[in-house]
Amino acid sequence: MDGSYGPLLAQPRARRVLAALICAWISFGMIGLAILLAAAANHSFGIAGACVAAFALGSATLAPVRGRAVDRGVDWVLPALAACYAAAAVAFGLSARTQAPAILLLATALAAGASAPPLVATTRDIWRGVVAEGQLRAAYALTSVIGDMALVGAPVLAGLLAAAVSPLAGLVLAAGAAVVGAAILAQMRGRLIAAPAKTRDQKGHALLHRPLFRELLGLSALLGGALGLIEVGLPAEAIAHGARGLSGVLLGAFGLGSAASALLFGRLEWRASPWRRYRLALAGLVGGLTVVALTPPLLPLAGAALLAGAGFGPATISLFELIDEVASDAGVEAMAWVTTAEALGIGAGSLGAGFAVSGLGTRAPLEVAPAVLAVGLIAAAAARARRVPPAKTRTHKAPPIP
């Protein structure tokens, strides 16, 4: 395996995939805050929050359907979805700017989410046709790193555009980036994906009938729950100690740890299977989150968050490889299911963290997060034990006594 990044980045097709991935993360990383700021400019914060929720609902509900459509090999699906997404996002911005009724804002935000093209999932799937097998883990590592960096930088970009230009500017950039990314991926996918639509399973690949895939979805949901608890718990801890400005530092430390570990993990060769590496990475994340729960604030807590993030990057890379193993015939749809499960978990974890902070204190979400993920790992191990029967032991009968 060649896990170095130089040979990979030297390939023009790989650079095009990375360009599409950057466009995707610019769009999806900033769209949530862009919606919030555009709506809040002329409406109440409650309506603005409802618009963000409407976008998330539309995105999560139809993500597997959009992924399945892309898996079936129709070249125009990605550009069509991107065009609808861009039109709805711009329509939302114009509606917010002209102080349109709240129902119109909610409808356009829901439409934008429902048509969001699965660009990140398609990128993960298309790597197999772009790079050699030995470079695949390095490609997945770069995918993880770009995602980590975008989740920190894209909202900052949205905020700067809203302050310096207009709340509409962030929505226009998010829309344009998605269209560009979809165009790049659609062209590459049309040339690289050999399997035509008629040879693919028209029953949605029966992904949910696969025990291993259901196990993966369960783990993804609980991982999302742990992340949701952390995303609320860390800023709450900073605010409680009078250091609101350190909220971003604590979350950024987690992202930095994830990015650094992903870069290292992508260069190494592992003999363990993707399943084993995924579970080990999640176990490491449980350990890191436990350290977070036990670490006093605030700068020591940033170091603990950095350590915890070091388990998340390898988990993401192993997840990408695991989807190749469990659902190679439906990679985009499978990734869409996984991200939907994780998003629902994040939502539930964030909601629970809010109540926990109010009723039990700011430490409660940080203390619950490792337990949530640990329960998932224990349940997955128990399910695997039920699926794999124990090997039959041979009994040696003593010869009869003459």
Short mmCIF file of C-alpha atoms in Angstrom, two decimals:
data_model
loop_
_atom_site.label_atom_id
_atom_site.label_comp_id
_atom_site.label_asym_id
_atom_site.label_seq_id
_atom_site.Cartn_x
_atom_site.Cartn_y
_atom_site.Cartn_z
CA MET A 1 0.00 0.00 0.00
CA ASP A 2 1.26 3.49 -0.95
CA GLY A 3 -0.18 5.66 1.80
CA SER A 4 1.77 8.82 0.93
CA TYR A 5 -0.17 11.81 -0.29
CA GLY A 6 2.27 13.14 -2.90
CA PRO A 7 1.60 10.51 -5.62
CA LEU A 8 -2.12 10.83 -5.02
CA LEU A 9 -2.14 14.61 -5.31
CA ALA A 10 -0.01 14.39 -8.46
CA GLN A 11 -2.91 12.75 -10.31
CA PRO A 12 -5.10 15.27 -12.19
CA ARG A 13 -8.25 13.20 -11.66
CA ALA A 14 -7.62 13.01 -7.91
CA ARG A 15 -7.22 16.78 -7.76
CA ARG A 16 -10.54 17.18 -9.55
CA VAL A 17 -12.24 14.97 -6.99
CA LEU A 18 -10.72 17.03 -4.20
CA ALA A 19 -11.89 20.23 -5.89
CA ALA A 20 -15.43 18.84 -6.02
CA LEU A 21 -15.16 17.80 -2.38
CA ILE A 22 -14.04 21.29 -1.33
CA CYS A 23 -16.99 22.78 -3.22
CA ALA A 24 -19.34 20.34 -1.47
CA TRP A 25 -18.04 21.17 1.99
CA ILE A 26 -18.06 24.92 1.35
CA SER A 27 -21.73 24.60 0.45
CA PHE A 28 -22.90 22.24 3.17
CA GLY A 29 -20.60 23.67 5.83
CA MET A 30 -21.99 27.19 5.50
CA ILE A 31 -25.62 26.65 4.44
CA GLY A 32 -26.99 26.18 7.95
CA LEU A 33 -25.55 29.41 9.34
CA ALA A 34 -26.32 31.23 6.08
CA ILE A 35 -29.99 30.26 6.41
CA LEU A 36 -30.03 31.33 10.05
CA LEU A 37 -28.45 34.72 9.39
CA ALA A 38 -30.57 35.49 6.33
CA ALA A 39 -33.81 34.69 8.16
CA ALA A 40 -32.79 36.47 11.37
CA ALA A 41 -32.01 39.69 9.46
CA ASN A 42 -35.72 40.46 9.01
CA HIS A 43 -37.54 37.90 11.16
CA SER A 44 -37.44 36.60 14.70
CA PHE A 45 -34.73 34.24 15.85
CA GLY A 46 -37.42 31.63 16.45
CA ILE A 47 -38.43 31.70 12.78
CA ALA A 48 -34.78 31.60 11.76
CA GLY A 49 -34.21 28.49 13.87
CA ALA A 50 -37.33 26.87 12.42
CA CYS A 51 -35.95 27.49 8.91
CA VAL A 52 -32.70 25.71 9.79
CA ALA A 53 -34.73 22.82 11.22
CA ALA A 54 -36.84 22.68 8.04
CA PHE A 55 -33.69 22.44 5.91
CA ALA A 56 -32.29 19.68 8.14
CA LEU A 57 -35.59 17.78 8.06
CA GLY A 58 -35.79 17.87 4.28
CA SER A 59 -32.15 16.84 3.94
CA ALA A 60 -32.31 13.93 6.38
CA THR A 61 -35.68 12.57 5.24
CA LEU A 62 -34.89 12.16 1.55
CA ALA A 63 -31.12 11.56 1.67
CA PRO A 64 -31.34 7.77 1.01
CA VAL A 65 -33.72 8.37 -1.91
CA ARG A 66 -31.34 10.84 -3.50
CA GLY A 67 -28.41 8.50 -2.90
CA ARG A 68 -30.26 5.60 -4.51
CA ALA A 69 -30.99 7.72 -7.57
CA VAL A 70 -27.29 8.50 -7.98
CA ASP A 71 -26.34 4.84 -7.45
CA ARG A 72 -28.55 3.83 -10.37
CA GLY A 73 -26.16 5.60 -12.68
CA VAL A 74 -28.29 8.34 -14.21
CA ASP A 75 -25.82 11.07 -15.16
CA TRP A 76 -28.20 14.00 -14.92
CA VAL A 77 -29.36 13.32 -11.34
CA LEU A 78 -26.53 15.16 -9.56
CA PRO A 79 -26.69 18.33 -11.71
CA ALA A 80 -30.51 18.35 -11.50
CA LEU A 81 -30.47 18.05 -7.72
CA ALA A 82 -27.79 20.75 -7.47
CA ALA A 83 -29.82 23.09 -9.67
CA CYS A 84 -32.95 22.59 -7.54
CA TYR A 85 -30.93 23.03 -4.35
CA ALA A 86 -29.32 26.24 -5.65
CA ALA A 87 -32.64 27.65 -6.85
CA ALA A 88 -34.32 26.92 -3.53
CA ALA A 89 -31.43 28.40 -1.52
CA VAL A 90 -31.43 31.63 -3.55
CA ALA A 91 -35.24 31.79 -3.41
CA PHE A 92 -35.01 31.46 0.37
CA GLY A 93 -32.50 34.31 0.55
CA LEU A 94 -34.62 36.58 -1.63
CA SER A 95 -37.74 35.73 0.38
CA ALA A 96 -35.93 36.54 3.62
CA ARG A 97 -34.57 39.78 2.20
CA THR A 98 -38.02 40.97 1.07
CA GLN A 99 -39.62 40.04 4.41
CA ALA A 100 -41.85 37.38 2.83
CA PRO A 101 -44.24 35.43 5.10
CA ALA A 102 -42.64 32.85 7.35
CA ILE A 103 -44.46 30.00 5.60
CA LEU A 104 -42.64 30.83 2.35
CA LEU A 105 -39.29 30.83 4.14
CA LEU A 106 -40.04 27.46 5.69
CA ALA A 107 -41.16 26.02 2.34
CA THR A 108 -38.05 27.16 0.46
CA ALA A 109 -35.73 25.98 3.26
CA LEU A 110 -37.47 22.58 3.23
CA ALA A 111 -37.13 22.41 -0.57
CA ALA A 112 -33.42 23.23 -0.39
CA GLY A 113 -32.85 20.43 2.10
CA ALA A 114 -34.95 17.94 0.17
CA SER A 115 -32.96 18.55 -3.03
CA ALA A 116 -29.46 18.77 -1.50
CA PRO A 117 -27.24 16.67 -3.81
CA PRO A 118 -25.25 13.86 -2.11
CA LEU A 119 -21.90 15.31 -3.17
CA VAL A 120 -19.80 14.06 -0.25
CA ALA A 121 -21.27 10.55 -0.53
CA THR A 122 -20.66 10.53 -4.29
CA THR A 123 -17.07 11.67 -3.76
CA ARG A 124 -16.43 8.80 -1.36
CA ASP A 125 -17.89 6.38 -3.89
CA ILE A 126 -16.03 7.74 -6.91
CA TRP A 127 -12.55 7.42 -5.37
CA ARG A 128 -12.49 3.72 -6.23
CA GLY A 129 -12.51 4.57 -9.93
CA VAL A 130 -9.88 7.29 -9.64
CA VAL A 131 -7.03 5.92 -7.53
CA ALA A 132 -5.36 2.55 -7.15
CA GLU A 133 -6.49 0.23 -4.39
CA GLY A 134 -3.36 0.96 -2.36
CA GLN A 135 -4.09 4.70 -2.36
CA LEU A 136 -7.71 4.42 -1.33
CA ARG A 137 -7.13 4.89 2.40
CA ALA A 138 -5.06 8.02 1.76
CA ALA A 139 -7.89 9.36 -0.42
CA TYR A 140 -10.40 8.67 2.33
CA ALA A 141 -8.09 10.38 4.82
CA LEU A 142 -8.03 13.55 2.72
CA THR A 143 -11.82 13.36 2.46
CA SER A 144 -12.04 13.25 6.25
CA VAL A 145 -9.55 16.07 6.74
CA ILE A 146 -11.31 18.41 4.31
CA GLY A 147 -14.58 17.73 6.10
CA ASP A 148 -13.06 18.51 9.49
CA MET A 149 -11.53 21.75 8.28
CA ALA A 150 -14.68 22.85 6.47
CA LEU A 151 -16.87 22.35 9.50
CA VAL A 152 -14.70 24.92 11.27
CA GLY A 153 -13.96 27.30 8.40
CA ALA A 154 -17.17 27.32 6.36
CA PRO A 155 -19.38 28.82 9.10
CA VAL A 156 -16.73 31.50 9.66
CA LEU A 157 -16.90 32.33 5.94
CA ALA A 158 -20.70 32.52 6.09
CA GLY A 159 -20.53 34.91 9.03
CA LEU A 160 -17.96 37.14 7.35
CA LEU A 161 -20.01 37.36 4.14
CA ALA A 162 -23.15 38.21 6.09
CA ALA A 163 -21.35 40.97 7.99
CA ALA A 164 -19.30 42.43 5.13
CA VAL A 165 -21.59 41.92 2.12
CA SER A 166 -25.11 40.67 2.77
CA PRO A 167 -26.86 37.69 4.43
CA LEU A 168 -27.83 36.67 0.89
CA ALA A 169 -24.16 36.37 -0.16
CA GLY A 170 -23.55 33.20 1.84
CA LEU A 171 -26.55 31.50 0.27
CA VAL A 172 -25.42 32.47 -3.23
CA LEU A 173 -21.93 31.10 -2.60
CA ALA A 174 -23.32 27.88 -1.12
CA ALA A 175 -25.58 27.45 -4.14
CA GLY A 176 -22.81 28.12 -6.66
CA ALA A 177 -20.33 25.80 -4.95
CA ALA A 178 -22.84 22.94 -5.02
CA VAL A 179 -23.51 23.44 -8.73
CA VAL A 180 -19.79 23.44 -9.55
CA GLY A 181 -19.12 20.36 -7.41
CA ALA A 182 -22.04 18.47 -8.96
CA ALA A 183 -20.88 19.30 -12.48
CA ILE A 184 -17.37 17.98 -11.79
CA LEU A 185 -18.61 14.76 -10.19
CA ALA A 186 -21.29 14.09 -12.80
CA GLN A 187 -18.74 14.34 -15.60
CA MET A 188 -16.26 12.09 -13.82
CA ARG A 189 -18.88 9.59 -12.73
CA GLY A 190 -20.18 9.27 -16.27
CA ARG A 191 -16.71 8.25 -17.43
CA LEU A 192 -15.62 6.11 -14.49
CA ILE A 193 -18.67 4.18 -13.29
CA ALA A 194 -18.90 1.23 -15.63
CA ALA A 195 -22.09 -0.39 -14.32
CA PRO A 196 -25.10 0.93 -16.26
CA ALA A 197 -28.38 1.63 -14.54
CA LYS A 198 -30.13 -1.49 -15.86
CA THR A 199 -27.60 -3.80 -14.19
CA ARG A 200 -28.15 -2.33 -10.76
CA ASP A 201 -30.65 -3.65 -8.26
CA GLN A 202 -33.87 -1.72 -8.72
CA LYS A 203 -35.14 -2.66 -5.24
CA GLY A 204 -32.84 -0.28 -3.42
CA HIS A 205 -30.23 -3.03 -2.87
CA ALA A 206 -32.16 -4.14 0.25
CA LEU A 207 -29.57 -2.41 2.38
CA LEU A 208 -31.73 -2.41 5.46
CA HIS A 209 -32.08 -6.20 5.21
CA ARG A 210 -28.36 -6.65 5.77
CA PRO A 211 -27.55 -7.29 9.46
CA LEU A 212 -24.08 -5.74 9.25
CA PHE A 213 -25.47 -2.60 7.66
CA ARG A 214 -28.16 -2.28 10.34
CA GLU A 215 -25.42 -2.64 12.95
CA LEU A 216 -23.47 0.13 11.22
CA LEU A 217 -26.53 2.40 11.22
CA GLY A 218 -27.06 1.81 14.93
CA LEU A 219 -23.45 2.67 15.72
CA SER A 220 -23.67 5.76 13.50
CA ALA A 221 -26.76 6.99 15.34
CA LEU A 222 -25.11 6.54 18.73
CA LEU A 223 -21.90 8.15 17.48
CA GLY A 224 -24.02 11.10 16.37
CA GLY A 225 -25.64 11.19 19.81
CA ALA A 226 -22.23 11.38 21.48
CA LEU A 227 -21.13 14.14 19.08
CA GLY A 228 -24.33 16.10 19.75
CA LEU A 229 -23.68 15.93 23.48
CA ILE A 230 -20.11 17.16 22.99
CA GLU A 231 -21.09 19.96 20.59
CA VAL A 232 -23.39 21.42 23.23
CA GLY A 233 -21.45 20.36 26.34
CA LEU A 234 -18.09 21.92 25.44
CA PRO A 235 -19.46 25.42 24.66
CA ALA A 236 -21.72 25.23 27.71
CA GLU A 237 -18.71 24.49 29.90
CA ALA A 238 -16.85 27.48 28.46
CA ILE A 239 -19.81 29.81 28.93
CA ALA A 240 -20.35 28.61 32.49
CA HIS A 241 -16.77 29.66 33.34
CA GLY A 242 -17.10 33.08 31.76
CA ALA A 243 -15.08 32.26 28.66
CA ARG A 244 -17.61 32.35 25.83
CA GLY A 245 -14.81 33.07 23.37
CA LEU A 246 -13.23 29.70 24.10
CA SER A 247 -16.31 27.82 22.89
CA GLY A 248 -14.94 27.69 19.37
CA VAL A 249 -11.47 26.81 20.64
CA LEU A 250 -12.77 23.71 22.42
CA LEU A 251 -14.73 22.51 19.38
CA GLY A 252 -11.86 23.45 17.08
CA ALA A 253 -9.46 21.37 19.18
CA PHE A 254 -11.67 18.32 18.60
CA GLY A 255 -11.66 18.99 14.83
CA LEU A 256 -7.91 19.54 14.78
CA GLY A 257 -7.30 16.26 16.60
CA SER A 258 -9.53 14.48 14.10
CA ALA A 259 -7.76 16.01 11.08
CA ALA A 260 -4.25 15.26 12.40
CA SER A 261 -5.07 11.65 13.25
CA ALA A 262 -6.76 11.15 9.87
CA LEU A 263 -3.63 12.30 8.04
CA LEU A 264 -1.50 9.87 10.05
CA PHE A 265 -3.96 7.01 9.81
CA GLY A 266 -4.21 7.40 6.04
CA ARG A 267 -0.47 6.81 5.63
CA LEU A 268 -0.30 3.59 7.63
CA GLU A 269 -0.93 0.02 6.58
CA TRP A 270 -3.27 -2.01 8.74
CA ARG A 271 -3.87 -5.74 8.71
CA ALA A 272 -7.06 -5.56 10.73
CA SER A 273 -10.37 -5.60 8.84
CA PRO A 274 -12.34 -2.35 8.41
CA TRP A 275 -14.90 -3.59 10.94
CA ARG A 276 -12.26 -4.21 13.57
CA ARG A 277 -10.53 -0.90 12.89
CA TYR A 278 -13.84 0.95 13.06
CA ARG A 279 -14.72 -0.57 16.41
CA LEU A 280 -11.21 0.05 17.76
CA ALA A 281 -11.34 3.69 16.63
CA LEU A 282 -14.72 4.13 18.32
CA ALA A 283 -13.33 2.50 21.46
CA GLY A 284 -10.48 5.01 21.33
CA LEU A 285 -13.03 7.79 20.96
CA VAL A 286 -14.84 6.47 24.06
CA GLY A 287 -11.54 6.67 25.93
CA GLY A 288 -10.91 10.21 24.71
CA LEU A 289 -14.42 11.34 25.65
CA THR A 290 -13.93 9.82 29.08
CA VAL A 291 -10.79 11.93 29.49
CA VAL A 292 -12.84 14.98 28.45
CA ALA A 293 -15.43 14.18 31.11
CA LEU A 294 -12.76 13.94 33.80
CA THR A 295 -10.63 16.94 32.79
CA PRO A 296 -11.01 20.29 34.55
CA PRO A 297 -11.65 23.41 32.44
CA LEU A 298 -10.66 25.21 30.38
CA LEU A 299 -7.33 24.97 28.57
CA PRO A 300 -6.74 21.43 29.91
CA LEU A 301 -10.17 20.62 28.49
CA ALA A 302 -9.02 21.83 25.08
CA GLY A 303 -6.14 19.35 25.26
CA ALA A 304 -8.56 16.57 26.20
CA ALA A 305 -10.81 17.53 23.27
CA LEU A 306 -7.78 17.34 20.97
CA LEU A 307 -7.12 13.81 22.26
CA ALA A 308 -10.75 12.78 21.83
CA GLY A 309 -10.80 14.07 18.26
CA ALA A 310 -7.86 11.80 17.48
CA GLY A 311 -10.28 8.87 17.64
CA PHE A 312 -12.81 10.42 15.28
CA GLY A 313 -10.60 10.77 12.19
CA PRO A 314 -9.61 7.06 12.01
CA ALA A 315 -13.22 6.11 12.68
CA THR A 316 -14.34 8.14 9.66
CA ILE A 317 -11.72 6.58 7.36
CA SER A 318 -12.56 3.07 8.56
CA LEU A 319 -16.24 3.83 8.00
CA PHE A 320 -15.54 4.74 4.37
CA GLU A 321 -13.66 1.47 3.87
CA LEU A 322 -16.37 -0.44 5.69
CA ILE A 323 -19.05 0.82 3.31
CA ASP A 324 -16.94 -0.50 0.44
CA GLU A 325 -17.07 -3.89 2.14
CA VAL A 326 -20.69 -3.96 3.33
CA ALA A 327 -22.42 -2.07 0.50
CA SER A 328 -20.09 -1.86 -2.48
CA ASP A 329 -23.10 -2.13 -4.83
CA ALA A 330 -24.85 0.89 -3.29
CA GLY A 331 -22.13 3.14 -1.96
CA VAL A 332 -23.86 6.50 -2.34
CA GLU A 333 -27.15 5.30 -0.88
CA ALA A 334 -25.34 3.55 1.98
CA MET A 335 -23.40 6.69 2.84
CA ALA A 336 -26.63 8.68 2.72
CA TRP A 337 -28.25 6.28 5.20
CA VAL A 338 -25.22 6.52 7.50
CA THR A 339 -25.11 10.32 7.44
CA THR A 340 -28.86 10.46 8.06
CA ALA A 341 -28.52 8.17 11.08
CA GLU A 342 -25.63 10.23 12.40
CA ALA A 343 -27.52 13.50 11.83
CA LEU A 344 -30.55 12.19 13.71
CA GLY A 345 -28.24 11.11 16.53
CA ILE A 346 -26.63 14.55 16.63
CA GLY A 347 -30.05 16.16 16.82
CA ALA A 348 -31.15 13.89 19.65
CA GLY A 349 -27.85 14.34 21.48
CA SER A 350 -27.99 18.11 21.16
CA LEU A 351 -31.56 18.20 22.42
CA GLY A 352 -30.72 15.94 25.36
CA ALA A 353 -27.63 18.00 26.14
CA GLY A 354 -29.71 21.16 26.38
CA PHE A 355 -32.01 19.59 28.96
CA ALA A 356 -29.05 18.03 30.78
CA VAL A 357 -27.25 21.38 31.08
CA SER A 358 -30.41 23.03 32.42
CA GLY A 359 -31.20 20.33 34.94
CA LEU A 360 -27.89 18.73 35.89
CA GLY A 361 -25.15 21.20 35.01
CA THR A 362 -22.67 21.73 32.20
CA ARG A 363 -20.66 18.60 33.00
CA ALA A 364 -23.60 16.24 32.43
CA PRO A 365 -23.41 16.06 28.60
CA LEU A 366 -19.65 15.46 28.73
CA GLU A 367 -20.14 12.63 31.22
CA VAL A 368 -22.96 10.97 29.27
CA ALA A 369 -21.26 11.12 25.83
CA PRO A 370 -18.74 8.27 26.33
CA ALA A 371 -21.42 6.09 27.93
CA VAL A 372 -23.71 6.50 24.90
CA LEU A 373 -21.03 5.35 22.48
CA ALA A 374 -19.85 2.57 24.80
CA VAL A 375 -23.39 1.16 24.93
CA GLY A 376 -23.38 1.04 21.12
CA LEU A 377 -20.10 -0.87 21.00
CA ILE A 378 -21.30 -3.36 23.60
CA ALA A 379 -24.58 -3.89 21.75
CA ALA A 380 -22.71 -4.36 18.45
CA ALA A 381 -20.41 -6.94 20.04
CA ALA A 382 -23.42 -8.80 21.48
CA ALA A 383 -25.17 -8.79 18.09
CA ARG A 384 -22.06 -10.12 16.41
CA ALA A 385 -21.78 -12.89 19.01
CA ARG A 386 -25.36 -13.94 18.27
CA ARG A 387 -24.70 -14.02 14.51
CA VAL A 388 -21.50 -16.08 14.77
CA PRO A 389 -22.14 -19.43 16.45
CA PRO A 390 -19.35 -20.73 18.66
CA ALA A 391 -17.10 -23.31 17.07
CA LYS A 392 -18.04 -26.82 17.96
CA THR A 393 -15.52 -28.43 20.24
CA ARG A 394 -14.52 -31.94 19.46
CA THR A 395 -15.07 -34.50 22.13
CA HIS A 396 -12.62 -37.37 22.29
CA LYS A 397 -14.14 -40.52 23.63
CA ALA A 398 -11.87 -42.72 25.59
CA PRO A 399 -11.35 -46.10 23.98
CA PRO A 400 -13.34 -48.88 25.59
CA ILE A 401 -11.58 -50.78 28.32
CA PRO A 402 -11.03 -54.34 27.18
#
